[in-house]
Amino acid sequence: DQLAGYLARVAARVDAGGLPDTRIVATVQRGASRGDAERGLTPALLAQFEHVLQIPSLADRPRDILPLAEAVLARFGRPAKRLSETARHALLSMPYRRHNVAELQEVVSLAARVATDEEVGAEHILGGIGDAGVVPGVDVHRASWFRAWSRPGVVRGLRVATALGFAAVILLCFLAPSSMIGKTANAAIWAVWEPAVFGLFLLVGPVWCTVCPLSTAGRAVKRVMERRRPPPEWMVRSGPWLAIVGFIVIVWSERVFTMTENPVGSAILLAALVLAAAVFGFVYRREVWCRHLCPLGRLAVALAPASPTQLVARRTVCVSSCQTHECYRGTDTIPGCTVFHHPLQASQAHHCKLCLDCLHSCPHGSVRIQARAPLRAIWRLDGASAGVGLFTYVVSVLAIAMLLPAAFPALAEPLMLTALCVLSVPGGLALRALVQWLFGGESGREDTTVRVGFALMVLGWGALIAAQLGN
């Protein structure tokens, strides 16, 4: 009311000629209309303004996104950089619910700093920046036991040992499938390794990804030769579907070809996965296989929000103090983030594969590993995780479908198993549509759909473990 009175006196002096012609422009963070007394905007204050303009959020005026992004890039991109088509698509796909235009400026300016080439790609558009998705936890990266385990030399040794063991199992299954040692190696795959990996993803976190031999194969190829191509847009866009198909193929092959009794088939499957990771490591920069295509990696991502570990960074340090972002770009001795994930992406930290490189490359000590309460991070997710959310719905239905043959033996026939696997895709899509319908309304619909999908994945994990225990 005091401000309204002051503006009225100013207007009176202008009308009386005591002041030059004056225009006063005021902005508020949220929308208001004449007569709206909410958020401190009284009718008396609104009456002093001739026009009240409603400016839609950036997500509701997509035609403004790219021109604004180009302007920001021209300001912050030194040397000059340009937006690739994949980056443009990524910017148009962001929801901009946190800080509107300020969020766009933050995302584009950070992309200009982390991009090593003159072109900004989709992998540099880092949404989910900030502390909104961080669940309070206890720092463990300074504990003596964690420092001893996470030293670069120790991690490299674990990777080499795991890769050698994986290679030995594949060779034994190939060369001696009928012997006791070959059968034992095959049993280690399906009765020990796969159940353990599935279990670790939920109970501990994506620690298997830290030492995964597929990732090690890709890294080994990169040390020798690499084409360093950016991931194509179609691959980024279709990544969720490709991971779904890959996971279904693995489950289907395991049952239809009775992999538990077929060492050669198991060796072919594992060797194909290793070869795929190596080929993608040669063709593309960083680890496109792990980030977009790996079925087990996608399962780790789907279960990571429910796990008790998270990688976080201090936003004040990364945004205000750091200009080099070695955690993402890498250094002369430590590679950049292999899965195109910045530690600042708190709400998307489940994409992190815990390779721990950023923990050692960050010069400011901003990056840390936290232990948190299980399951809580699921309810901090938002629509930016919709691609992974699609995976959670389909795989949850698939996991339950794989338990049916135990109760109905007729469904164990190859044709029926194939039908169950195929039908899990429309079943997952129907379940997702049902959840969207139940939680109708535009506001927060996608966020709720994602959160429910990740919660269902915890139940799907139970079904997957139950099926694995049958081995």
Coordinates of C-alpha atoms in Angstrom, one line a residue:
D1 CA 0.0 0.0 0.0
Q2 CA 2.9 2.4 0.7
L3 CA 4.4 1.6 -2.7
A4 CA 1.0 2.2 -4.3
G5 CA 0.7 5.6 -2.6
Y6 CA 4.2 6.6 -3.7
L7 CA 3.5 5.7 -7.3
A8 CA 0.2 7.6 -7.2
R9 CA 2.0 10.7 -5.9
V10 CA 4.6 10.4 -8.7
A11 CA 1.8 10.0 -11.3
A12 CA 0.1 13.2 -9.9
R13 CA 3.3 15.2 -10.2
V14 CA 3.9 14.0 -13.8
D15 CA 0.3 15.0 -14.7
A16 CA 0.8 18.4 -13.1
G17 CA 4.0 19.0 -15.0
G18 CA 6.3 18.8 -12.0
L19 CA 8.2 15.9 -13.4
P20 CA 9.1 14.9 -17.0
D21 CA 7.0 12.3 -18.7
T22 CA 7.9 9.1 -16.9
R23 CA 7.3 5.4 -17.5
I24 CA 7.7 2.9 -14.7
V25 CA 8.2 -0.7 -15.6
A26 CA 7.9 -3.4 -12.8
T27 CA 8.3 -7.1 -13.1
V28 CA 7.2 -10.0 -10.8
Q29 CA 8.4 -13.5 -10.8
R30 CA 5.0 -15.1 -11.2
G31 CA 1.9 -14.1 -13.1
A32 CA -0.6 -11.7 -11.8
S33 CA -3.8 -10.1 -13.1
R34 CA -5.6 -6.9 -12.2
G35 CA -7.3 -7.3 -8.8
D36 CA -5.2 -10.2 -7.8
A37 CA -4.0 -9.7 -4.2
E38 CA -2.0 -12.9 -4.1
R39 CA 1.7 -12.9 -3.6
G40 CA 1.7 -9.4 -2.2
L41 CA 0.2 -7.7 -5.3
T42 CA -2.7 -5.6 -3.9
P43 CA -5.4 -4.1 -6.1
A44 CA -4.2 -0.6 -5.1
L45 CA -0.7 -1.4 -6.4
L46 CA -1.9 -3.0 -9.7
A47 CA -4.2 0.0 -10.2
Q48 CA -1.2 2.3 -10.7
F49 CA -0.1 0.4 -13.8
E50 CA -1.8 1.1 -17.1
H51 CA -1.0 -2.4 -18.6
V52 CA -0.4 -5.8 -17.0
L53 CA 1.3 -8.1 -19.4
Q54 CA 1.5 -11.9 -19.0
I55 CA 4.7 -13.4 -20.3
P56 CA 4.4 -17.2 -20.7
S57 CA 7.1 -19.4 -19.4
L58 CA 9.9 -20.3 -21.9
A59 CA 8.6 -23.8 -22.4
D60 CA 5.3 -22.3 -23.7
R61 CA 7.1 -20.1 -26.3
P62 CA 9.6 -22.5 -27.9
R63 CA 10.2 -20.1 -30.8
D64 CA 12.1 -17.9 -28.4
I65 CA 14.4 -20.7 -27.1
L66 CA 16.9 -20.9 -30.0
P67 CA 17.3 -17.2 -30.6
L68 CA 17.9 -16.7 -26.9
A69 CA 20.4 -19.6 -26.8
E70 CA 22.3 -18.2 -29.8
A71 CA 22.5 -14.8 -28.0
V72 CA 23.8 -16.4 -24.8
L73 CA 26.3 -18.5 -26.8
A74 CA 27.6 -15.4 -28.6
R75 CA 28.2 -13.8 -25.2
F76 CA 29.8 -16.7 -23.4
G77 CA 31.3 -18.8 -26.1
R78 CA 35.0 -17.8 -26.3
P79 CA 36.3 -18.8 -28.8
A80 CA 33.1 -18.6 -30.9
K81 CA 31.0 -21.8 -30.8
R82 CA 27.9 -22.9 -32.6
L83 CA 24.9 -25.1 -31.7
S84 CA 24.7 -28.5 -33.5
E85 CA 21.3 -29.9 -34.5
T86 CA 21.4 -32.3 -31.6
A87 CA 22.0 -29.5 -29.2
R88 CA 19.1 -27.5 -30.6
H89 CA 16.8 -30.5 -30.2
A90 CA 18.0 -30.9 -26.6
L91 CA 17.4 -27.3 -25.8
L92 CA 13.9 -27.4 -27.3
S93 CA 13.1 -30.6 -25.2
M94 CA 14.0 -29.1 -21.8
P95 CA 11.0 -28.2 -19.5
Y96 CA 12.5 -25.0 -18.1
R97 CA 10.5 -25.2 -14.9
R98 CA 13.2 -24.1 -12.5
H99 CA 14.4 -20.7 -13.6
N100 CA 12.9 -20.1 -17.0
V101 CA 15.2 -17.9 -19.1
A102 CA 17.8 -17.8 -16.4
E103 CA 17.9 -21.6 -16.6
L104 CA 18.5 -21.4 -20.4
Q105 CA 21.4 -19.0 -19.8
E106 CA 22.9 -21.2 -17.2
V107 CA 22.7 -24.3 -19.3
V108 CA 24.0 -22.7 -22.5
S109 CA 26.9 -20.8 -20.7
L110 CA 27.9 -24.1 -19.1
A111 CA 27.7 -25.9 -22.4
A112 CA 30.1 -23.3 -23.9
R113 CA 32.6 -23.9 -21.2
V114 CA 32.5 -27.7 -21.2
A115 CA 32.5 -28.2 -25.0
T116 CA 36.0 -28.9 -26.2
D117 CA 35.3 -28.4 -29.9
E118 CA 33.8 -25.4 -31.7
E119 CA 30.5 -27.1 -31.9
V120 CA 28.2 -27.6 -28.9
G121 CA 26.5 -31.0 -29.0
A122 CA 23.5 -32.5 -27.2
E123 CA 26.0 -34.2 -24.7
H124 CA 27.0 -30.7 -23.5
I125 CA 23.4 -29.6 -22.8
L126 CA 23.3 -30.4 -19.1
G127 CA 19.9 -30.1 -17.6
G128 CA 19.0 -30.8 -14.0
I129 CA 21.6 -28.4 -12.7
G130 CA 21.4 -27.5 -9.0
D131 CA 20.6 -29.0 -5.6
A132 CA 16.9 -29.7 -6.1
G133 CA 17.5 -33.4 -6.7
V134 CA 20.0 -34.0 -4.0
V135 CA 18.8 -36.1 -1.1
P136 CA 20.7 -35.2 2.1
G137 CA 23.3 -37.8 3.0
V138 CA 26.5 -38.6 4.7
D139 CA 29.8 -38.0 2.8
V140 CA 31.8 -41.2 2.5
H141 CA 34.5 -40.2 0.0
R142 CA 36.7 -38.9 2.8
A143 CA 36.5 -42.1 4.9
S144 CA 39.8 -44.0 5.0
W145 CA 38.3 -47.2 3.7
F146 CA 36.7 -45.4 0.7
R147 CA 39.9 -43.5 -0.1
A148 CA 41.9 -46.8 -0.1
W149 CA 39.4 -48.5 -2.4
S150 CA 38.8 -45.6 -4.8
R151 CA 42.5 -44.8 -5.6
P152 CA 43.0 -44.8 -9.4
G153 CA 45.6 -47.6 -9.2
V154 CA 43.2 -49.8 -7.2
V155 CA 40.3 -49.1 -9.5
R156 CA 42.4 -49.9 -12.6
G157 CA 43.5 -53.1 -11.0
L158 CA 40.0 -54.2 -10.2
R159 CA 39.0 -53.4 -13.8
V160 CA 41.8 -55.5 -15.2
A161 CA 41.1 -58.4 -12.9
T162 CA 37.4 -58.3 -13.7
A163 CA 38.1 -58.2 -17.5
L164 CA 40.5 -61.1 -17.3
G165 CA 38.0 -63.2 -15.3
F166 CA 35.3 -62.3 -17.8
A167 CA 37.6 -63.3 -20.7
A168 CA 38.5 -66.6 -19.0
V169 CA 34.8 -67.5 -18.5
I170 CA 34.1 -66.8 -22.2
L171 CA 37.1 -68.9 -23.4
L172 CA 36.2 -71.8 -21.1
C173 CA 32.6 -71.8 -22.3
F174 CA 33.8 -71.7 -25.9
L175 CA 36.7 -74.2 -25.7
A176 CA 35.4 -76.7 -23.1
P177 CA 31.6 -76.6 -23.1
S178 CA 31.1 -80.2 -22.2
S179 CA 33.7 -80.4 -19.5
M180 CA 33.1 -79.8 -15.8
I181 CA 35.2 -76.7 -15.9
G182 CA 33.2 -75.3 -18.9
K183 CA 29.9 -76.0 -17.2
T184 CA 31.2 -74.4 -14.0
A185 CA 32.2 -71.3 -15.9
N186 CA 28.7 -71.2 -17.4
A187 CA 27.1 -71.6 -14.0
A188 CA 29.1 -68.7 -12.7
I189 CA 27.5 -66.5 -15.4
W190 CA 23.9 -67.3 -14.6
A191 CA 23.9 -68.5 -11.0
V192 CA 26.4 -66.0 -9.6
W193 CA 27.3 -63.1 -11.8
E194 CA 23.9 -62.0 -13.2
P195 CA 22.0 -62.3 -9.9
A196 CA 24.9 -60.5 -8.1
V197 CA 24.9 -57.6 -10.6
F198 CA 21.1 -57.2 -10.5
G199 CA 21.3 -57.2 -6.7
L200 CA 24.1 -54.7 -6.4
F201 CA 22.3 -52.2 -8.6
L202 CA 19.6 -51.7 -6.0
L203 CA 21.3 -52.6 -2.7
V204 CA 24.6 -50.7 -3.3
G205 CA 24.4 -48.7 -6.6
P206 CA 26.0 -48.9 -10.0
V207 CA 29.3 -50.2 -8.6
W208 CA 29.4 -53.0 -11.2
C209 CA 29.6 -50.3 -13.9
T210 CA 32.8 -49.1 -12.2
V211 CA 34.6 -52.3 -13.1
C212 CA 32.4 -53.6 -16.0
P213 CA 34.5 -55.5 -18.6
L214 CA 32.4 -54.0 -21.4
S215 CA 33.4 -50.5 -20.3
T216 CA 37.0 -51.7 -19.9
A217 CA 37.0 -53.1 -23.5
G218 CA 35.8 -49.8 -24.8
R219 CA 38.5 -47.9 -22.9
A220 CA 41.2 -50.3 -24.1
V221 CA 40.2 -49.7 -27.7
K222 CA 40.2 -45.9 -27.3
R223 CA 43.8 -46.0 -26.0
V224 CA 44.9 -47.6 -29.4
M225 CA 42.6 -45.9 -31.9
E226 CA 39.5 -43.7 -31.8
R227 CA 37.3 -41.9 -34.4
R228 CA 35.9 -39.6 -31.8
R229 CA 32.6 -39.0 -33.5
P230 CA 29.8 -37.4 -31.5
P231 CA 26.7 -39.7 -30.9
P232 CA 24.2 -39.1 -33.7
E233 CA 20.9 -37.6 -32.8
W234 CA 18.9 -40.7 -33.7
M235 CA 20.9 -42.7 -31.3
V236 CA 20.4 -40.3 -28.4
R237 CA 16.7 -40.1 -29.2
S238 CA 16.2 -43.8 -29.7
G239 CA 18.5 -44.9 -26.8
P240 CA 15.7 -45.9 -24.4
W241 CA 14.1 -48.1 -27.1
L242 CA 17.4 -49.7 -28.1
A243 CA 18.2 -50.5 -24.4
I244 CA 14.7 -52.0 -24.0
V245 CA 15.1 -54.2 -27.1
G246 CA 18.6 -55.2 -25.9
F247 CA 17.4 -56.2 -22.4
I248 CA 14.5 -58.2 -23.9
V249 CA 16.8 -60.0 -26.2
I250 CA 19.1 -61.0 -23.3
V251 CA 16.2 -62.3 -21.2
W252 CA 14.6 -64.0 -24.2
S253 CA 17.9 -65.7 -25.2
E254 CA 18.6 -66.8 -21.7
R255 CA 15.2 -68.7 -21.6
V256 CA 14.7 -69.8 -25.2
F257 CA 18.2 -71.1 -25.7
T258 CA 18.4 -72.4 -22.1
M259 CA 21.7 -70.5 -21.5
T260 CA 22.1 -72.1 -18.1
E261 CA 22.8 -75.4 -19.9
N262 CA 24.4 -74.0 -23.0
P263 CA 28.0 -72.7 -22.4
V264 CA 28.6 -71.9 -26.1
G265 CA 25.4 -69.8 -26.3
S266 CA 26.4 -67.9 -23.2
A267 CA 29.9 -67.3 -24.6
I268 CA 28.5 -66.0 -27.9
L269 CA 26.1 -63.6 -26.0
L270 CA 28.8 -62.2 -23.7
A271 CA 31.4 -61.9 -26.5
A272 CA 28.8 -60.0 -28.6
L273 CA 28.3 -57.5 -25.8
V274 CA 32.1 -57.0 -25.4
L275 CA 32.5 -56.6 -29.2
A276 CA 29.7 -54.1 -29.3
A277 CA 31.2 -52.0 -26.5
A278 CA 34.6 -52.1 -28.3
V279 CA 33.2 -51.1 -31.7
F280 CA 31.3 -48.2 -30.2
G281 CA 34.4 -47.2 -28.2
F282 CA 36.3 -47.0 -31.5
V283 CA 33.7 -45.1 -33.5
Y284 CA 32.4 -42.6 -30.9
R285 CA 33.9 -40.2 -28.4
R286 CA 33.7 -41.3 -24.7
E287 CA 31.4 -44.2 -23.9
V288 CA 28.3 -43.9 -26.0
W289 CA 27.6 -47.6 -25.5
C290 CA 27.4 -47.2 -21.7
R291 CA 25.4 -44.0 -21.8
H292 CA 22.8 -44.8 -24.4
L293 CA 22.7 -48.4 -25.4
C294 CA 23.9 -50.9 -22.8
P295 CA 20.9 -52.9 -21.4
L296 CA 22.6 -53.6 -18.1
G297 CA 23.7 -50.0 -17.8
R298 CA 20.1 -48.9 -18.4
L299 CA 19.0 -51.3 -15.6
A300 CA 21.6 -49.7 -13.3
V301 CA 20.3 -46.2 -14.2
A302 CA 16.7 -47.4 -13.5
L303 CA 17.6 -48.7 -10.1
A304 CA 20.2 -46.1 -9.1
P305 CA 17.7 -43.6 -7.6
A306 CA 16.5 -46.3 -5.1
S307 CA 20.1 -47.2 -4.1
P308 CA 21.8 -45.7 -1.1
T309 CA 24.6 -44.0 -3.0
Q310 CA 24.8 -40.7 -5.0
L311 CA 27.4 -38.6 -6.6
V312 CA 26.9 -34.8 -6.0
A313 CA 28.8 -31.6 -6.3
R314 CA 28.7 -28.2 -4.6
R315 CA 26.8 -25.9 -6.9
T316 CA 28.4 -22.7 -5.5
V317 CA 31.8 -24.0 -6.4
C318 CA 31.1 -25.4 -9.8
V319 CA 29.1 -22.5 -11.1
S320 CA 30.9 -19.6 -9.4
S321 CA 34.5 -20.7 -9.0
C322 CA 35.3 -23.3 -11.7
Q323 CA 35.9 -22.2 -15.3
T324 CA 37.6 -25.3 -16.6
H325 CA 35.3 -28.1 -15.5
E326 CA 37.9 -30.8 -15.6
C327 CA 35.4 -33.2 -14.1
Y328 CA 33.5 -33.2 -17.4
R329 CA 36.2 -32.3 -19.9
G330 CA 39.0 -34.3 -18.4
T331 CA 42.7 -33.6 -17.9
D332 CA 45.9 -34.7 -19.5
T333 CA 46.0 -37.8 -17.3
I334 CA 42.3 -38.4 -16.4
P335 CA 39.6 -38.7 -19.1
G336 CA 36.5 -36.6 -19.0
C337 CA 33.2 -38.1 -17.9
T338 CA 32.7 -41.1 -20.0
V339 CA 28.9 -41.0 -20.0
F340 CA 28.4 -37.2 -20.7
H341 CA 27.3 -36.5 -17.1
H342 CA 28.4 -33.4 -15.1
P343 CA 28.4 -33.8 -11.3
L344 CA 26.2 -30.7 -11.1
Q345 CA 23.3 -32.7 -12.6
A346 CA 22.0 -33.5 -9.2
S347 CA 18.5 -34.6 -10.3
Q348 CA 20.0 -36.7 -13.1
A349 CA 22.9 -38.2 -11.0
H350 CA 21.5 -41.7 -11.6
H351 CA 23.2 -41.6 -15.1
C352 CA 26.5 -41.6 -13.3
K353 CA 28.4 -45.0 -13.6
L354 CA 30.6 -44.3 -10.6
C355 CA 33.8 -44.5 -12.6
L356 CA 35.2 -42.1 -9.9
D357 CA 37.3 -40.2 -12.4
C358 CA 35.7 -36.8 -11.6
L359 CA 36.5 -37.4 -7.9
H360 CA 40.2 -37.3 -8.8
S361 CA 40.1 -34.7 -11.6
C362 CA 38.1 -32.0 -9.8
P363 CA 40.7 -29.4 -8.6
H364 CA 38.3 -27.8 -6.1
G365 CA 37.2 -30.9 -4.2
S366 CA 33.6 -30.2 -5.1
V367 CA 32.7 -33.7 -6.1
R368 CA 31.8 -36.2 -3.4
I369 CA 30.1 -39.5 -2.9
Q370 CA 27.2 -39.6 -0.4
A371 CA 25.4 -42.4 1.4
R372 CA 21.7 -41.6 1.6
A373 CA 18.4 -43.1 2.7
P374 CA 17.3 -45.7 0.1
L375 CA 14.3 -44.9 -2.2
R376 CA 14.0 -41.2 -1.3
A377 CA 15.7 -40.0 -4.4
I378 CA 12.9 -41.5 -6.6
W379 CA 10.6 -38.7 -5.4
R380 CA 13.1 -36.0 -6.5
L381 CA 13.0 -37.1 -10.2
D382 CA 11.4 -35.0 -12.8
G383 CA 10.3 -35.3 -16.5
A384 CA 13.9 -35.0 -17.7
S385 CA 14.2 -38.7 -16.8
A386 CA 11.2 -39.7 -19.1
G387 CA 13.4 -41.7 -21.4
V388 CA 14.6 -43.9 -18.6
G389 CA 11.1 -43.9 -17.2
L390 CA 9.9 -45.7 -20.4
F391 CA 12.5 -48.4 -19.7
T392 CA 11.2 -48.9 -16.1
Y393 CA 7.6 -49.5 -17.2
V394 CA 8.5 -52.0 -19.9
V395 CA 11.1 -53.9 -17.9
S396 CA 8.8 -54.0 -14.8
V397 CA 6.1 -55.8 -16.9
L398 CA 8.7 -58.0 -18.5
A399 CA 10.1 -59.1 -15.1
I400 CA 6.7 -60.1 -13.8
A401 CA 5.9 -61.9 -17.1
M402 CA 9.1 -64.0 -16.7
L403 CA 7.7 -65.4 -13.4
L404 CA 4.6 -66.8 -15.1
P405 CA 6.2 -69.9 -16.6
A406 CA 7.0 -71.1 -13.1
A407 CA 3.3 -71.2 -12.3
F408 CA 2.1 -72.1 -15.8
P409 CA 4.6 -74.6 -17.4
A410 CA 2.9 -74.2 -20.8
L411 CA 4.2 -70.7 -21.0
A412 CA 7.8 -72.0 -20.8
E413 CA 7.6 -73.1 -24.5
P414 CA 9.8 -71.0 -26.8
L415 CA 6.8 -69.6 -28.8
M416 CA 4.9 -68.6 -25.6
L417 CA 8.1 -67.1 -24.1
T418 CA 8.6 -65.1 -27.2
A419 CA 5.0 -63.9 -27.1
L420 CA 5.5 -62.8 -23.4
C421 CA 8.6 -60.9 -24.3
V422 CA 6.9 -59.1 -27.2
L423 CA 3.8 -58.3 -25.3
S424 CA 5.7 -56.8 -22.4
V425 CA 6.4 -53.7 -24.7
P426 CA 2.7 -52.8 -25.3
G427 CA 2.0 -53.9 -21.7
G428 CA 4.5 -51.4 -20.4
L429 CA 3.3 -48.6 -22.6
A430 CA -0.3 -49.3 -21.5
L431 CA 0.7 -49.2 -17.8
R432 CA 2.5 -45.9 -18.4
A433 CA -0.6 -44.5 -20.1
L434 CA -2.8 -45.7 -17.2
V435 CA -0.5 -43.9 -14.7
Q436 CA -0.7 -40.7 -16.8
W437 CA -4.4 -41.0 -16.8
L438 CA -4.7 -41.6 -13.1
F439 CA -2.5 -38.6 -12.3
G440 CA -4.2 -36.4 -14.9
G441 CA -3.5 -32.7 -15.2
E442 CA -0.8 -31.0 -17.1
S443 CA 1.1 -29.7 -14.1
G444 CA 3.6 -32.2 -12.9
R445 CA 2.0 -35.1 -14.9
E446 CA 5.3 -36.2 -16.4
D447 CA 7.2 -35.8 -13.1
T448 CA 4.7 -38.1 -11.4
T449 CA 4.7 -40.6 -14.2
V450 CA 8.5 -40.8 -14.0
R451 CA 8.5 -41.3 -10.3
V452 CA 5.9 -44.0 -10.3
G453 CA 7.8 -45.8 -13.1
F454 CA 11.0 -45.8 -11.0
A455 CA 9.1 -47.0 -8.0
L456 CA 7.6 -49.8 -10.0
M457 CA 11.1 -50.7 -11.1
V458 CA 11.9 -51.6 -7.5
L459 CA 9.1 -54.1 -7.6
G460 CA 10.3 -55.3 -11.0
W461 CA 13.8 -55.8 -9.4
G462 CA 12.2 -58.2 -7.0
A463 CA 10.7 -60.2 -9.8
L464 CA 14.0 -60.2 -11.7
I465 CA 15.8 -61.4 -8.6
A466 CA 13.2 -64.1 -8.1
A467 CA 13.6 -65.3 -11.6
Q468 CA 17.4 -65.2 -11.3
L469 CA 17.3 -67.3 -8.1
G470 CA 15.7 -70.0 -10.2
N471 CA 19.1 -70.5 -11.8

